[in-house]
Amino acid sequence: MTMTDVATRIAELRRQLDDANYRYHVLDDPAIPDADYDRLLRELDELEQAHPELLTPDSPTQRVGGAPSGAFAAVRHAIPMLSLGNAFTEVEVADFVRRVEQKLDRENPTFSVEPKLDGLAISLRYEHGRLVQGATRGDGATGEDVTANLRTVKAIPLQLRGDDWPDVLEVRGEAYMPLAAFKAYNERALAEGGKVLANPRNGAAGSLRQLDARISARRPLAFYAYGTGLVEGGKLPDTHSATLQRLREWGLPVSAESRVVSGSDGLLGYYRRIGDKRDALPFDIDGVVYKLDDYADQREMGFVSRAPRWAIAHKFPAQEQTTVVETIEVNVGRTGAVTPWVLMRPVHVGGVTVTRATLHNADQVARLDVRVGDTVIVRRAGDVIPEVVRVMPDQRTPDAVPWSMPRQCPVCGSEIVREEGAAVWRCSGELTCASQRREAIGHFASRRAMDIDGLGERHIENLSELGFVKSVADLYTLERDDLLEMKRRCDERDDTVPGTVKAGKVASRWAENLIAAIARSRDTTLERFLFALGIEHVGESTAKALALWFGDIEVIRRLPWPLFKRVPDIGGEVARAIGHFLDQPGNQQVIDDLLARGVSISDAHPPSPKLREGLDMATLLVDLDIPKITRLRAEQLAAVFKQVDALIDAPEHNFVTAGLPAETARALAAWLDDAGNARLLGEIGGALSRLDVITPAAPTTVTGPLDGQSVVLTGTLSALTREDAKVRLEALGAKVAGSVSKKTSFVVAGEAAGSKLAKAEELGVEVWDEVRLLAFLGEHE
Ligand code: IVH
């Protein structure tokens, strides 16, 4: 590359990265997967390192944080950073509005309203559009210079967009830790036996207070702007809401929830709306803020001591409370993880009464030193499980004894073991442990998974205890008589009085209803199915993303783990967890059984063509996390070897010939020596060709004997996969649909076809078996 080429490429990479940041943080409309972002960033970093003269302070690479600084310098705020008065009740809000109305001598004044984020107030100084200083609020008059740390926050632009900003613009807002980052941080800390953060706010404070900005960079914070301070050499609009809009145009993130409303009805309506949404927001808020929208009105109202009279914070119920620990117990989850819990004196927190709180794991109990009888602080945020945050040591009784993990599973008696270096203790009973089975089945049947109505905890316990259901797939072989037998045996065991004739009728209706509910659950979506499998780290949003991007269980279950990283928001740890789950033959068997027993996924579709965008061999090699294989090295390899599986049998010296330094070539050869890694490369080759095959170009252009016909596939075919059948039918012009209607031309029914077959019969739609399908394909292809 010539110097001009390098400079052009650097400018292009910076533009792409800044744009990706803006789309993600300001527009909330991400454009590229995280892995691609990292790839562009690495390429930029490599170019800048090779050409240090082209490095600029506002380059996206300059967010990584510099070496430790001795201490933070003091920053005097030109305009003090005030705090807000609080309102806790509707009456207090009405009083506030009345004060404003009296002073302004006007009814129903207009307010700009926003969520009150629970983070830390910061000030950002932009000169000629460039970020020059970031400071904490401190005591309101003087804060600390935390510029280096704030530069690591990707939501904070280093350079403003547009060109019509004031010469000097001080932006004020809240730096906070998003809940996902908080959870991820704590999960990692727990796994590594490190110190967990008590809440996201402490996480944000800790990150900003780091003298080593590289550590801040690893505790990702986000930012919302909610106002301005000093403005010189330019003018802002006349209202707060219009200013927020300007800030947004200049590339600063502003809450998408901010609104303009009037009078106390408007304020209280907003409070309730945000309150309803609180649990679903990706960050903690502790209330909403009401501000008079018009700056002239604000000036008229003025200030009292350290708070404005033109604004107020309306707080939500507290999320932390104190209570007393009554006992400590353990729970065995669906992956065998043994989690200690406290049962405690009931306490009202975050709007509900709680009696149980999680202690996460044994290390956490040891770190907190929670003992029976202790007074503790519990926290409940959103719909997450309440947790113990801290013990109040001065309220401990002298006879309280430290807790230790039991050696045996309280449910199945198997040994409780801990893997080398891991924080989690696991019951070694696997599927012989009734608790693990129960939890897995309970999760599978739950409302947001397969949604089997009426299959409650107790039924699951009995079914698994009596051996009727050993894996989730066994639910689909249950018959009415099994349920009645279970009920009879339970009554016997529990010594219930022998049933009357009436009770017998009730029981049989109950069994029929449950069987019907199980049958209904067979028709499901890919997203629910994936979530229901109970893969570690695969919650609803990950399941949804997988379904959206890959489209088909048959594709997903054969995918090598690095390809999962192609989905935005799926990182290495989650990708590996999915791969690990799919590598277990037992789990593949369960998937086979479920499909064979009539579970039918209605929304299968080809993988997103986006998966292949920007996916070349070099990217794949980088995604594999091979030691020493940087972007540059991966590109050298790709240029020579062309295909990932070509690396498998290549001798080490060929890597040197391809341009790798000897040490890197050795590291790669050592990595390839591992049979598992070599196999993985082979599988990637296969998976890629499958992704290509099943991404056919516009099937509508096909003309063939099945033109204009709509076909539905159901049940399991033995000679070909459903995906193959679909591709081949489409090649003959058919449209393959997910559900049966009057418009369906015919249904192909395999083994154990369920409700779709019934529907076809009901509507009088023609039904083909596999033999007929194969004969037809043989004749027409
Ligand atoms: S306005 C003069 N707006 O709440 C007005 N503050 O108790 C100053 N906060 O220190 C603040 N979200 O840390 C404002 N949308 C919002 C806010 C907000 C959170 C915090 C901020 C401030 C504290 C005031």
Coordinates of N, CA and C in Angstrom, one line a residue, residues 290-454:
Y290 N -38.5 15.5 36.2 CA -39.4 16.5 35.6 C -38.6 17.8 35.5
K291 N -38.5 18.4 34.3 CA -37.8 19.7 34.2 C -38.7 20.6 33.4
L292 N -38.9 21.9 33.9 CA -39.6 22.8 33.1 C -38.9 22.9 31.7
D293 N -39.7 22.9 30.6 CA -39.0 22.8 29.3 C -38.4 24.1 28.9
D294 N -39.1 25.2 29.1 CA -38.7 26.5 28.6 C -37.6 27.1 29.5
Y295 N -36.5 27.4 28.9 CA -35.4 28.0 29.6 C -35.8 29.3 30.3
A296 N -36.7 30.1 29.7 CA -37.1 31.4 30.3 C -37.9 31.1 31.6
D297 N -38.7 30.0 31.5 CA -39.4 29.6 32.7 C -38.5 29.1 33.8
Q298 N -37.4 28.4 33.4 CA -36.4 27.9 34.4 C -35.8 29.1 35.1
R299 N -35.4 30.1 34.3 CA -34.7 31.3 34.9 C -35.7 32.0 35.9
E300 N -36.9 32.1 35.5 CA -37.9 32.7 36.4 C -38.0 32.0 37.7
M301 N -38.0 30.6 37.7 CA -38.1 29.8 38.9 C -36.9 30.0 39.8
G302 N -35.7 29.9 39.2 CA -34.4 30.1 40.0 C -34.1 28.8 40.8
F303 N -33.3 29.0 41.9 CA -32.7 27.9 42.6 C -33.0 28.1 44.1
V304 N -33.0 27.0 44.9 CA -32.9 27.0 46.3 C -31.6 26.3 46.7
S305 N -30.8 26.8 47.5 CA -29.5 26.3 47.9 C -28.9 25.5 46.7
R306 N -28.9 24.2 46.7 CA -28.1 23.5 45.7 C -29.0 22.8 44.7
A307 N -30.3 23.0 44.7 CA -31.2 22.4 43.7 C -32.0 23.4 43.0
P308 N -32.3 23.1 41.7 CA -33.2 24.1 41.0 C -34.6 24.0 41.5
R309 N -35.3 25.1 41.4 CA -36.8 25.0 41.7 C -37.6 24.7 40.5
W310 N -36.9 24.5 39.3 CA -37.7 24.2 38.1 C -37.6 22.7 37.7
A311 N -37.0 21.9 38.6 CA -37.0 20.5 38.3 C -37.1 19.7 39.6
I312 N -37.6 18.4 39.5 CA -37.7 17.5 40.6 C -37.5 16.1 40.2
A313 N -37.0 15.3 41.1 CA -36.9 13.8 40.8 C -38.0 13.1 41.5
H314 N -38.8 12.3 40.7 CA -39.9 11.5 41.3 C -39.4 10.1 41.4
K315 N -39.2 9.6 42.7 CA -38.5 8.4 42.9 C -39.4 7.2 42.9
F316 N -38.8 6.0 42.4 CA -39.5 4.7 42.5 C -39.2 4.1 43.8
P317 N -40.0 3.0 44.2 CA -39.7 2.4 45.5 C -38.3 1.8 45.5
A318 N -37.7 1.8 46.6 CA -36.3 1.4 46.7 C -36.1 -0.1 46.3
Q319 N -34.9 -0.4 45.8 CA -34.6 -1.8 45.4 C -33.8 -2.5 46.4
E320 N -33.4 -1.8 47.5 CA -32.6 -2.5 48.5 C -33.2 -2.3 49.8
Q321 N -33.2 -3.3 50.7 CA -33.8 -3.3 52.0 C -33.0 -4.2 52.9
T322 N -33.2 -4.0 54.2 CA -32.5 -4.9 55.2 C -33.5 -5.9 55.7
T323 N -33.1 -7.1 56.0 CA -33.9 -8.1 56.6 C -33.0 -9.1 57.3
V324 N -33.6 -10.2 57.9 CA -32.8 -11.1 58.7 C -32.8 -12.5 58.1
V325 N -31.6 -13.2 58.0 CA -31.5 -14.5 57.4 C -32.0 -15.5 58.4
E326 N -33.0 -16.4 57.9 CA -33.5 -17.4 58.8 C -32.8 -18.7 58.6
T327 N -32.6 -19.1 57.3 CA -31.8 -20.4 57.1 C -31.1 -20.2 55.8
I328 N -30.1 -21.0 55.6 CA -29.3 -21.1 54.3 C -29.5 -22.5 53.7
E329 N -30.0 -22.6 52.5 CA -30.2 -23.8 51.9 C -29.5 -23.9 50.5
V330 N -29.4 -25.1 49.9 CA -28.9 -25.1 48.5 C -29.9 -25.6 47.6
N331 N -29.8 -25.2 46.3 CA -30.7 -25.6 45.3 C -29.8 -26.2 44.1
V332 N -30.3 -27.3 43.5 CA -29.5 -27.9 42.5 C -30.2 -27.6 41.1
G333 N -29.5 -26.8 40.3 CA -30.1 -26.3 39.0 C -30.1 -27.4 37.9
R334 N -30.5 -27.0 36.7 CA -30.6 -27.9 35.6 C -29.3 -28.3 35.1
T335 N -28.2 -27.6 35.3 CA -26.9 -28.0 34.9 C -26.1 -28.6 36.0
G336 N -26.8 -28.8 37.2 CA -26.2 -29.4 38.3 C -25.5 -28.4 39.3
A337 N -25.5 -27.1 38.8 CA -24.8 -26.1 39.7 C -25.6 -26.0 41.0
V338 N -24.8 -26.0 42.1 CA -25.4 -26.0 43.4 C -25.4 -24.5 43.9
T339 N -26.5 -23.9 44.1 CA -26.6 -22.5 44.4 C -27.1 -22.4 45.9
P340 N -26.3 -21.7 46.7 CA -26.8 -21.4 48.1 C -27.9 -20.3 48.0
W341 N -28.9 -20.4 48.9 CA -30.0 -19.5 49.0 C -30.2 -19.1 50.5
V342 N -30.7 -17.9 50.7 CA -31.2 -17.7 52.1 C -32.7 -17.6 52.1
L343 N -33.3 -18.1 53.1 CA -34.7 -17.9 53.4 C -34.7 -16.8 54.5
M344 N -35.4 -15.8 54.3 CA -35.3 -14.7 55.2 C -36.7 -14.1 55.6
R345 N -36.6 -13.3 56.6 CA -37.9 -12.7 57.1 C -38.4 -11.9 55.9
P346 N -39.7 -12.0 55.6 CA -40.3 -11.3 54.5 C -40.1 -9.8 54.5
V347 N -39.7 -9.3 53.3 CA -39.4 -7.9 53.2 C -39.9 -7.3 51.9
H348 N -40.4 -6.1 52.0 CA -40.9 -5.4 50.8 C -39.8 -4.7 50.1
V349 N -39.5 -5.1 48.9 CA -38.4 -4.5 48.1 C -38.7 -4.5 46.6
G350 N -38.4 -3.3 46.0 CA -38.7 -3.1 44.6 C -40.1 -3.4 44.2
G351 N -41.0 -3.1 45.2 CA -42.5 -3.2 44.9 C -43.1 -4.6 45.2
V352 N -42.3 -5.6 45.6 CA -42.9 -6.9 45.9 C -42.3 -7.4 47.3
T353 N -43.0 -8.4 47.8 CA -42.5 -9.0 49.1 C -41.6 -10.2 48.7
V354 N -40.4 -10.3 49.3 CA -39.6 -11.4 49.0 C -39.2 -12.1 50.3
T355 N -39.0 -13.5 50.1 CA -38.6 -14.3 51.3 C -37.3 -15.1 51.0
R356 N -37.0 -15.1 49.7 CA -35.8 -15.9 49.3 C -34.8 -15.0 48.5
A357 N -33.5 -15.2 48.7 CA -32.6 -14.5 47.9 C -31.4 -15.4 47.6
T358 N -30.8 -15.2 46.4 CA -29.7 -16.0 46.0 C -28.4 -15.5 46.6
L359 N -27.5 -16.5 46.9 CA -26.1 -16.1 47.3 C -25.2 -16.5 46.2
H360 N -25.7 -16.9 45.1 CA -24.9 -17.2 43.9 C -24.0 -18.5 44.0
N361 N -23.0 -18.5 44.8 CA -22.2 -19.7 45.0 C -21.4 -19.6 46.3
A362 N -20.7 -20.7 46.5 CA -20.0 -20.8 47.8 C -19.0 -19.7 48.1
D363 N -18.3 -19.3 47.0 CA -17.3 -18.3 47.2 C -17.9 -17.0 47.6
Q364 N -19.1 -16.7 47.0 CA -19.8 -15.5 47.4 C -20.3 -15.5 48.9
V365 N -20.7 -16.7 49.3 CA -21.1 -16.8 50.8 C -19.9 -16.6 51.6
A366 N -18.7 -17.1 51.2 CA -17.5 -16.9 52.0 C -17.1 -15.5 52.0
R367 N -17.2 -14.9 50.8 CA -16.8 -13.5 50.7 C -17.7 -12.6 51.5
L368 N -19.0 -12.8 51.5 CA -19.9 -12.0 52.2 C -19.9 -12.4 53.7
D369 N -19.5 -13.6 53.9 CA -19.6 -14.2 55.3 C -21.0 -14.1 55.8
V370 N -22.0 -14.6 55.1 CA -23.4 -14.6 55.5 C -23.6 -15.8 56.5
R371 N -24.2 -15.5 57.6 CA -24.5 -16.6 58.6 C -26.0 -16.5 59.0
V372 N -26.5 -17.6 59.4 CA -27.9 -17.6 59.9 C -28.1 -16.7 61.0
G373 N -29.1 -15.8 61.0 CA -29.3 -14.8 62.0 C -28.8 -13.5 61.7
D374 N -28.0 -13.4 60.6 CA -27.4 -12.1 60.2 C -28.5 -11.1 59.7
T375 N -28.2 -9.8 59.9 CA -29.0 -8.8 59.2 C -28.3 -8.5 57.9
V376 N -29.0 -8.6 56.8 CA -28.4 -8.4 55.5 C -29.2 -7.4 54.7
I377 N -28.5 -6.8 53.7 CA -29.1 -6.0 52.7 C -29.5 -6.8 51.5
V378 N -30.8 -6.9 51.1 CA -31.1 -7.6 49.9 C -31.5 -6.6 48.8
R379 N -31.3 -7.0 47.6 CA -31.6 -6.2 46.5 C -32.4 -6.9 45.4
R380 N -33.4 -6.3 44.9 CA -34.2 -6.9 43.9 C -34.3 -5.8 42.8
A381 N -33.8 -6.1 41.6 CA -33.9 -5.2 40.5 C -34.6 -5.9 39.3
G382 N -35.6 -5.3 38.8 CA -36.3 -5.9 37.7 C -36.9 -7.3 38.1
D383 N -36.9 -8.2 37.1 CA -37.4 -9.5 37.4 C -36.2 -10.5 37.7
V384 N -35.1 -9.9 38.0 CA -34.0 -10.8 38.4 C -34.2 -11.3 39.8
I385 N -33.6 -12.4 40.1 CA -33.7 -13.1 41.4 C -33.1 -12.1 42.5
P386 N -33.9 -11.9 43.6 CA -33.3 -11.1 44.6 C -32.0 -11.7 45.2
E387 N -31.1 -10.8 45.5 CA -29.8 -11.3 46.0 C -29.3 -10.6 47.3
V388 N -28.5 -11.3 48.0 CA -27.9 -10.7 49.2 C -26.7 -9.8 48.8
V389 N -26.7 -8.6 49.2 CA -25.7 -7.7 48.7 C -24.6 -7.6 49.8
R390 N -25.0 -7.5 51.1 CA -24.0 -7.2 52.1 C -24.6 -7.6 53.5
V391 N -23.7 -7.9 54.4 CA -24.1 -8.2 55.8 C -23.8 -7.0 56.6
M392 N -24.7 -6.7 57.6 CA -24.4 -5.6 58.5 C -23.6 -6.2 59.7
P393 N -22.3 -6.1 59.8 CA -21.5 -6.9 60.8 C -21.8 -6.6 62.2
D394 N -22.1 -5.3 62.5 CA -22.3 -4.9 63.9 C -23.7 -5.4 64.4
Q395 N -24.5 -6.0 63.6 CA -25.8 -6.6 64.1 C -25.7 -8.1 64.2
R396 N -24.5 -8.7 64.2 CA -24.4 -10.1 64.2 C -24.4 -10.6 65.7
T397 N -25.1 -11.8 65.9 CA -25.2 -12.3 67.2 C -23.9 -13.2 67.4
P398 N -23.4 -13.2 68.7 CA -22.1 -13.9 68.9 C -22.0 -15.3 68.6
D399 N -23.2 -16.0 68.6 CA -23.2 -17.5 68.4 C -23.3 -17.9 66.9
A400 N -23.4 -16.9 66.0 CA -23.6 -17.2 64.5 C -22.3 -17.9 64.0
V401 N -22.6 -19.0 63.3 CA -21.5 -19.8 62.7 C -21.4 -19.7 61.2
P402 N -20.1 -19.7 60.7 CA -19.9 -19.6 59.3 C -20.6 -20.8 58.5
W403 N -21.0 -20.5 57.3 CA -21.6 -21.6 56.5 C -20.6 -22.3 55.7
S404 N -20.9 -23.6 55.4 CA -20.0 -24.3 54.4 C -20.9 -25.1 53.5
M405 N -20.4 -25.4 52.3 CA -21.1 -26.1 51.3 C -21.2 -27.6 51.7
P406 N -22.4 -28.1 51.6 CA -22.6 -29.6 52.0 C -21.7 -30.4 51.0
R407 N -21.3 -31.6 51.4 CA -20.4 -32.5 50.6 C -21.3 -33.3 49.7
Q408 N -22.6 -33.5 50.1 CA -23.5 -34.4 49.3 C -24.7 -33.6 48.8
C409 N -25.2 -34.0 47.6 CA -26.4 -33.4 47.1 C -27.5 -33.7 48.0
P410 N -28.3 -32.7 48.5 CA -29.4 -32.9 49.4 C -30.5 -33.7 48.7
V411 N -30.5 -33.7 47.4 CA -31.6 -34.4 46.7 C -31.2 -35.8 46.3
C412 N -30.1 -36.0 45.7 CA -29.8 -37.4 45.2 C -28.6 -38.1 46.0
G413 N -28.0 -37.3 46.9 CA -26.9 -37.9 47.7 C -25.6 -38.0 47.0
S414 N -25.5 -37.7 45.7 CA -24.3 -37.8 45.0 C -23.3 -36.7 45.6
E415 N -22.0 -37.0 45.3 CA -21.0 -36.1 45.8 C -21.2 -34.7 45.1
I416 N -20.9 -33.6 45.9 CA -20.9 -32.3 45.3 C -19.4 -32.0 45.0
V417 N -19.1 -31.7 43.7 CA -17.7 -31.5 43.4 C -17.5 -30.1 42.7
R418 N -16.2 -29.8 42.7 CA -15.9 -28.5 42.1 C -14.8 -28.7 41.1
E419 N -14.9 -28.3 39.8 CA -13.8 -28.4 38.9 C -12.7 -27.5 39.3
E420 N -11.5 -28.0 38.9 CA -10.3 -27.2 39.1 C -10.5 -25.7 38.7
G421 N -10.3 -24.8 39.6 CA -10.3 -23.4 39.2 C -11.7 -22.8 39.0
A422 N -12.8 -23.6 39.1 CA -14.1 -23.1 38.9 C -14.7 -22.6 40.2
A423 N -15.6 -21.7 40.1 CA -16.3 -21.2 41.3 C -17.5 -22.0 41.6
V424 N -18.1 -22.7 40.6 CA -19.3 -23.4 40.8 C -19.1 -24.8 41.3
W425 N -19.8 -25.2 42.3 CA -19.9 -26.6 42.8 C -21.0 -27.2 42.0
R426 N -20.8 -28.5 41.6 CA -21.9 -29.2 40.9 C -22.2 -30.5 41.6
C427 N -23.5 -30.9 41.5 CA -23.9 -32.2 41.9 C -23.5 -33.1 40.8
S428 N -22.8 -34.2 41.2 CA -22.2 -35.1 40.2 C -23.3 -36.1 39.7
G429 N -24.5 -36.0 40.2 CA -25.5 -37.0 39.8 C -26.1 -36.9 38.4
E430 N -25.8 -35.8 37.7 CA -26.4 -35.6 36.4 C -27.8 -36.0 36.3
L431 N -28.2 -36.8 35.2 CA -29.7 -37.0 35.1 C -30.2 -38.1 36.1
T432 N -29.3 -38.6 36.9 CA -29.9 -39.5 38.0 C -30.3 -38.6 39.2
C433 N -30.0 -37.3 39.1 CA -30.4 -36.4 40.2 C -31.8 -35.9 39.9
A434 N -32.7 -36.2 40.7 CA -34.1 -35.8 40.5 C -34.2 -34.2 40.4
S435 N -33.3 -33.5 41.1 CA -33.4 -32.1 41.0 C -33.0 -31.5 39.7
Q436 N -31.9 -32.1 39.1 CA -31.4 -31.6 37.8 C -32.5 -31.9 36.7
R437 N -33.0 -33.1 36.8 CA -34.1 -33.5 35.9 C -35.3 -32.6 35.9
R438 N -35.7 -32.4 37.2 CA -36.9 -31.6 37.4 C -36.7 -30.2 36.9
E439 N -35.5 -29.6 37.2 CA -35.2 -28.2 36.8 C -35.2 -28.1 35.2
A440 N -34.6 -29.1 34.6 CA -34.5 -29.1 33.1 C -35.9 -29.2 32.5
I441 N -36.7 -30.1 33.1 CA -38.1 -30.3 32.6 C -38.9 -29.1 32.9
G442 N -38.8 -28.5 34.1 CA -39.5 -27.4 34.5 C -39.2 -26.2 33.5
H443 N -37.9 -26.0 33.2 CA -37.5 -25.0 32.3 C -38.1 -25.2 30.9
F444 N -38.0 -26.4 30.5 CA -38.5 -26.8 29.1 C -40.0 -26.5 29.0
A445 N -40.8 -26.8 30.1 CA -42.2 -26.7 30.0 C -42.7 -25.2 30.3
S446 N -41.8 -24.4 30.8 CA -42.2 -23.1 31.3 C -42.9 -22.2 30.2
R447 N -43.6 -21.2 30.6 CA -44.4 -20.4 29.7 C -43.6 -19.8 28.6
R448 N -42.4 -19.3 28.9 CA -41.7 -18.7 27.8 C -40.9 -19.7 26.9
A449 N -40.9 -21.0 27.4 CA -40.2 -22.0 26.6 C -41.3 -22.7 25.8
M450 N -41.5 -24.0 26.1 CA -42.5 -24.7 25.3 C -44.0 -24.5 25.7
D451 N -44.1 -23.8 26.8 CA -45.4 -23.3 27.3 C -46.4 -24.5 27.4
I452 N -46.1 -25.5 28.3 CA -47.1 -26.5 28.5 C -47.9 -26.2 29.7
D453 N -49.1 -25.8 29.4 CA -50.1 -25.3 30.4 C -50.5 -26.4 31.3
G454 N -50.4 -26.1 32.6 CA -50.9 -27.1 33.6 C -49.8 -28.1 34.1

